[in-house]
XYZ file of C-alpha atoms in Angstrom:
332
model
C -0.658 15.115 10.914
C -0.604 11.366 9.150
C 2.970 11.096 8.652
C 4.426 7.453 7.914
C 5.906 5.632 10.770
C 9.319 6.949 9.977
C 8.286 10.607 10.136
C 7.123 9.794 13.315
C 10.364 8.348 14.274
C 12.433 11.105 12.988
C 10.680 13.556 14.516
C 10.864 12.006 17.662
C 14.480 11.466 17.801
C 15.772 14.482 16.540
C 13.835 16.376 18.818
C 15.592 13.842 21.909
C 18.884 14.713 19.848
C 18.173 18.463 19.811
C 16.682 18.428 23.076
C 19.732 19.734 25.281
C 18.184 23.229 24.856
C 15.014 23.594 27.160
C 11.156 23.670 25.673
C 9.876 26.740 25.243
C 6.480 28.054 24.639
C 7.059 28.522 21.094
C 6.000 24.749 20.746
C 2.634 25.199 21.976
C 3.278 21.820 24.442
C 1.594 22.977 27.714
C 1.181 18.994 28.614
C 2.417 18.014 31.986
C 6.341 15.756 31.640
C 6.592 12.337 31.790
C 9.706 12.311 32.771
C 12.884 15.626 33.321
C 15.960 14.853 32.673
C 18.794 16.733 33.608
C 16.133 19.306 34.132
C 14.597 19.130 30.695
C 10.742 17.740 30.896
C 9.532 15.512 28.209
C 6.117 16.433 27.972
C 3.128 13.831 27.957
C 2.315 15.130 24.301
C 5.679 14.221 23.109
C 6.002 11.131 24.641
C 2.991 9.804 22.867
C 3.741 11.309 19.196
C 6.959 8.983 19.719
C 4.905 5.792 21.425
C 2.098 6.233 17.825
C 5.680 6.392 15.703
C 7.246 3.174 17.214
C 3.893 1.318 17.403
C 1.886 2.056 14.360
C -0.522 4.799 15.909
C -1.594 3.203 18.864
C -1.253 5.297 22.118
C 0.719 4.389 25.130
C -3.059 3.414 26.826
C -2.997 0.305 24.176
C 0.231 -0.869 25.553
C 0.991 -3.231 28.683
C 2.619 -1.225 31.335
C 6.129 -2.910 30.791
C 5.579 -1.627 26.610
C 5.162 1.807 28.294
C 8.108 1.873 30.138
C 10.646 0.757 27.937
C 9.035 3.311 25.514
C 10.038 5.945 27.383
C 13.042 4.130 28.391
C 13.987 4.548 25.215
C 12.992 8.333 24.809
C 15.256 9.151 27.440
C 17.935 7.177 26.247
C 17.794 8.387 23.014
C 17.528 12.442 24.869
C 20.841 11.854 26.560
C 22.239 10.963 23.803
C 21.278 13.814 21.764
C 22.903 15.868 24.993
C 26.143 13.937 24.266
C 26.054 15.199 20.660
C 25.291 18.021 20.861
C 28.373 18.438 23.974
C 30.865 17.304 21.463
C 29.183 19.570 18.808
C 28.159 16.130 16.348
C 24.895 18.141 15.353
C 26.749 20.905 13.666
C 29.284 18.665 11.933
C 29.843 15.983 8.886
C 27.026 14.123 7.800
C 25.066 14.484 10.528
C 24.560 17.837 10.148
C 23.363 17.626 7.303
C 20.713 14.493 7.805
C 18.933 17.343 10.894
C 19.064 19.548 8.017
C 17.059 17.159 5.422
C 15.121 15.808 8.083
C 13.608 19.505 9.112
C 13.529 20.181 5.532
C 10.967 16.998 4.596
C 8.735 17.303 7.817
C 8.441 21.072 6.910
C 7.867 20.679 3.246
C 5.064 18.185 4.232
C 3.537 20.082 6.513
C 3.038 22.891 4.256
C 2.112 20.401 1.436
C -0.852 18.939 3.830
C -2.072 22.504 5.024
C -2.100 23.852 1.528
C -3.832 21.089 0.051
C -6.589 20.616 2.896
C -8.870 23.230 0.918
C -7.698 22.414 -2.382
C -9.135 19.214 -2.845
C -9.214 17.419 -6.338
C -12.417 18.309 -7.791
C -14.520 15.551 -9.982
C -13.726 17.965 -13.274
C -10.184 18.039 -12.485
C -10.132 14.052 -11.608
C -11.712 13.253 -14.615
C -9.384 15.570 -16.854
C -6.212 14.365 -15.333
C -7.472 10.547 -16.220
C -7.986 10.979 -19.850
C -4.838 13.021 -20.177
C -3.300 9.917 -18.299
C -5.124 7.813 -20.845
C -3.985 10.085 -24.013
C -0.620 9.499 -22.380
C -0.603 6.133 -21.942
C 0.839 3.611 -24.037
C -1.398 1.368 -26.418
C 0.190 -2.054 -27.436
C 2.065 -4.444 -24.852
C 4.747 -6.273 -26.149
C 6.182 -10.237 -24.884
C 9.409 -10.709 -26.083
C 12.610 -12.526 -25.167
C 16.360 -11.898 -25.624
C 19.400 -13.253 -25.061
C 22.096 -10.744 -23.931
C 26.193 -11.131 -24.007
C 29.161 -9.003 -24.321
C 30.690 -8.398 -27.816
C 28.852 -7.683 -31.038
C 30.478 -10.681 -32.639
C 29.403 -13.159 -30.482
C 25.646 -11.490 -30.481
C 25.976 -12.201 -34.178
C 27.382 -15.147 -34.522
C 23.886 -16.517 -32.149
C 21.946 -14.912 -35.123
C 23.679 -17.431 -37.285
C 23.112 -20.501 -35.009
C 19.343 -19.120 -34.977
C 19.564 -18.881 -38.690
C 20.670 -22.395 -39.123
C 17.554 -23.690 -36.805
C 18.456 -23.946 -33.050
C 16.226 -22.758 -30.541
C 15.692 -19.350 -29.067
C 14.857 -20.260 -25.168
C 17.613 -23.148 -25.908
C 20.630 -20.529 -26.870
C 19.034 -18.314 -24.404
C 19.556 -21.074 -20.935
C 23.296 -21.822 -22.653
C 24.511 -18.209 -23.491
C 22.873 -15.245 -22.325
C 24.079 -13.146 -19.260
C 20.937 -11.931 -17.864
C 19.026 -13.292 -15.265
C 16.074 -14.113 -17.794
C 18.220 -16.933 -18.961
C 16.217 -19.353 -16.696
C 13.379 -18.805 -17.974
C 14.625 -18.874 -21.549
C 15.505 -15.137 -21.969
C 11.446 -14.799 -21.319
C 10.516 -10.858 -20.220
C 7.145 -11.332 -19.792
C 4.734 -8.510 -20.868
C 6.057 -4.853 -21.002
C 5.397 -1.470 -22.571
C 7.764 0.412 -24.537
C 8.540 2.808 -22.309
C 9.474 0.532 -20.178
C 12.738 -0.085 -22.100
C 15.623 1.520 -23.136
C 15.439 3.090 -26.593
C 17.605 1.206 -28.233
C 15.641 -2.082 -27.153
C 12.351 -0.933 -27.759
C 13.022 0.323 -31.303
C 14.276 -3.231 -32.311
C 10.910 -5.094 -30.661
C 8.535 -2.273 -32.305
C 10.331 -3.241 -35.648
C 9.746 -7.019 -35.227
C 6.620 -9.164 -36.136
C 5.222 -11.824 -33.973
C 7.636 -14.417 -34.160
C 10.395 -12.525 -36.015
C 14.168 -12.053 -33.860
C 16.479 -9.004 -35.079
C 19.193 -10.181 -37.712
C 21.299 -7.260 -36.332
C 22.765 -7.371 -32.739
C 20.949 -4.295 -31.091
C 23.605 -2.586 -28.403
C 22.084 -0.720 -25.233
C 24.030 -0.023 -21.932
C 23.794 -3.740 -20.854
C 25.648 -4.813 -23.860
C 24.552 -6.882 -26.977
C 20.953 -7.766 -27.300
C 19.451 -10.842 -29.924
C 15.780 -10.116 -29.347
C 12.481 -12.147 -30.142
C 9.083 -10.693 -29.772
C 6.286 -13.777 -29.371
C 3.210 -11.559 -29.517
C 1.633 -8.114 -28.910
C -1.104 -7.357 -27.440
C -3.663 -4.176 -26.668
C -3.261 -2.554 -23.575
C -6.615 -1.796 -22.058
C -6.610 1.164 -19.906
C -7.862 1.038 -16.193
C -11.490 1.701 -15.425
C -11.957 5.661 -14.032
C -13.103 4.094 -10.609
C -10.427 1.720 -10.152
C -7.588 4.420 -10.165
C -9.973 7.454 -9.212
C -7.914 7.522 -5.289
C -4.491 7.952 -7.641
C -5.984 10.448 -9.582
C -6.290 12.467 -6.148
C -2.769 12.175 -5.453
C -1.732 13.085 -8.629
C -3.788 16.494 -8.894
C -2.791 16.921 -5.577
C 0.466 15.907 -6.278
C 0.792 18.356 -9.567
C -1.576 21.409 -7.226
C 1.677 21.184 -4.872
C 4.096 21.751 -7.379
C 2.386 24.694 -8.836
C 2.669 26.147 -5.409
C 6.455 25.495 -5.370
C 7.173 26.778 -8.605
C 5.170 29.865 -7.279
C 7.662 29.609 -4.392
C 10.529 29.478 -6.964
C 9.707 32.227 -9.079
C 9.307 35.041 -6.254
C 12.377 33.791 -4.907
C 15.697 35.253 -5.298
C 18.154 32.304 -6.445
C 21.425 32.464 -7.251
C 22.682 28.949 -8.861
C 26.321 28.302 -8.629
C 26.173 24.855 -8.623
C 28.896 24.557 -12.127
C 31.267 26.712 -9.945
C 34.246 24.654 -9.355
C 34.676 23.297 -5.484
C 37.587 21.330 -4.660
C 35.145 18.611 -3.604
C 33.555 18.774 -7.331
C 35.210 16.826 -9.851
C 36.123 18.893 -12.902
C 33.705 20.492 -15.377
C 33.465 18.071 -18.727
C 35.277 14.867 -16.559
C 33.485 11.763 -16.770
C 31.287 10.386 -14.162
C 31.620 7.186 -13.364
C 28.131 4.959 -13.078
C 27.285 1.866 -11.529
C 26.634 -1.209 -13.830
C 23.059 -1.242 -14.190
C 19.925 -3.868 -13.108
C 19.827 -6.559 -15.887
C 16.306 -7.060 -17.114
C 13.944 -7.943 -14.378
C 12.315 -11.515 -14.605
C 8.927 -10.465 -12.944
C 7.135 -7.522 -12.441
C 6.164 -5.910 -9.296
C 2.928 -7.107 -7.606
C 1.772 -2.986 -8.027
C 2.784 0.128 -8.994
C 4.532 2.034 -5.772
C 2.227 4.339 -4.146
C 3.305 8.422 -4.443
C 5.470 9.369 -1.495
C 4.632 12.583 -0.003
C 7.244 15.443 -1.616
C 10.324 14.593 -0.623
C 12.646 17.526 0.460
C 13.986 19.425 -0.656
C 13.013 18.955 -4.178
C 8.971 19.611 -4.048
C 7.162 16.748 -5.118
C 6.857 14.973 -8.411
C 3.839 14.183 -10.106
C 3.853 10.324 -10.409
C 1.423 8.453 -13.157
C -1.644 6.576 -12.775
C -0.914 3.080 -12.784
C -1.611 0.707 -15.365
C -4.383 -2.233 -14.765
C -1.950 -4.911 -14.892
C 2.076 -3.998 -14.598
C 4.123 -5.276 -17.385
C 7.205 -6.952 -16.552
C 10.279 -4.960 -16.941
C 12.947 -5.263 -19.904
C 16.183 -3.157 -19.449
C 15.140 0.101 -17.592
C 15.667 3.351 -18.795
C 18.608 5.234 -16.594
């Protein structure tokens, strides 16, 4: 199975941390040990699932002799350790009981995802419907706009009135603004509106080239004077270009079909609103953390799917646009 690098390292170590408990045949590893410990083998197979984890794929052959040693060094390091844990009982306890748990859970859930989707690859129909519903979804008109962002409504205005009597956007932008786009003059680059809180992208849909609001415009960040420069079109990718994403999204959205199968024939019981004395009250407020201020530059890409995660089944993530807008307040 091509599981990232730290699959393979999970794997590996929580079988060392589990492996106080003998191998049986249930595994299906007949290969002869590298090593026994305290009467447990580690089998050959084993040892060179963890040597591909720690090194990329390569196998133990690739590696110098000394590489191979402290390799499994380390494997039977990290197997008496896992014998200590499990001694004091660790594995069945606190957080780390729980982190076996969700580790199980995600190499399990992506196991099945890979053997149900090795047959059910994305046909050429189904790639080329998912891109023009990507397309239909897709937003039309990029926006470059500025802002300057501070604290209180009535200082947010009274910057509207120095803008009013002449002084310069970027200018009151370097001198006043909280956000980290203050260097470059309260510049956000290119960005969709969906790439913005409501609030904010309202105000910059309202605004002509060259216009700023004459209102202060309030989001979560706090008070917002906002220029838009210019808009432009936002061509869509070529089919080819994005046709591999397109696979992982109709694999992506084939996988959570499944799962919802899975759901439905299920019996659940949700009692997640019962109160717990670890749960804070129904109706209390949750506190958040501040949010990210407006980001200065985009990222070089859009961030490649991650296999489902568990144990929520996987989400289906969007084709990516042919050049990533920067990003202006995020949404929460």
């Amino acid at each position: 199975m091509n599981h990232p690098r730290i699959l393979f390292l999970a794997a590996a170590l929580a079988a060392a941390l589990s492996a106080c408990q003998p191998k049986t045949a249930a595994t299906g590893d007949t290969s002869p040990p590298v090593a026994i410990v305290d009467k447990v083998p580690i089998s050959r197979d084993f040892y060179e699932f963890y040597v591909k984890g720690i090194t990329g794929g390569k196998n133990s052959s690739d590696l110098k002799p000394e590489q191979r040693a402290a390799a499994l060094d380390n494997l039977i390091r990290a197997r008496l350790v896992g014998e200590e844990a499990g001694k004091e009982g660790l594995d069945k306890t606190g957080d780390t009981a729980y982190l076996l748990q969700l580790s199980r859970l995600n190499v399990l859930e992506q196991a099945v995802q890979e053997n149900y989707l090795k047959d059910r690859k994305p046909t050429e129909q189904e790639l080329r419907a998912e891109y023009e519903t990507q397309l239909a979804a897709m937003p039309k008109t990029e926006y470059h706009a500025r802002h300057i962002l501070v604290a209180t409504e009535a200082y947010a205005q009274k910057l509207i009135d120095r803008l009013d009597k002449g002084e310069k956007f970027d200018a009151l932008a370097k001198s006043e603004s909280m956000d980290s786009s203050k260097n470059n003059g309260g510049d956000l680059g290119w960005f969709t509106a969906n790439r913005m809180v409501p609030e904010f992208a309202g105000a910059v849909i309202a605004l002509k080239p060259g216009e700023y609001t004459h209102k202060p415009v309030q989001t979560q960040f706090g008070w917002h004077v906002i220029q838009l420069l210019e808009t432009r079109e936002l061509t869509p990718p070529p089919y080819d270009q994005v046709r591999q994403r397109l696979e992982q999204v109709v694999e992506a959205k084939k996988f959570r079909l499944y799962t919802d199968e899975l759901m439905h024939n299920a019996k659940i019981e949700k009692l997640l609103d019962q109160s717990s004395p670890s749960a804070p009250a129904r109706g209390a407020a949750t506190p958040q953390g501040t949010p990210p201020a407006p980001a200065a530059a985009p990222p070089a890409a859009p961030a490649p799917p991650a296999p489902a995660a568990a144990p929520a089944p996987g989400q289906a993530p969007a084709a990516p646009a042919s050049t990533p807008p920067a990003q202006p307040p995020p949404k929460n």
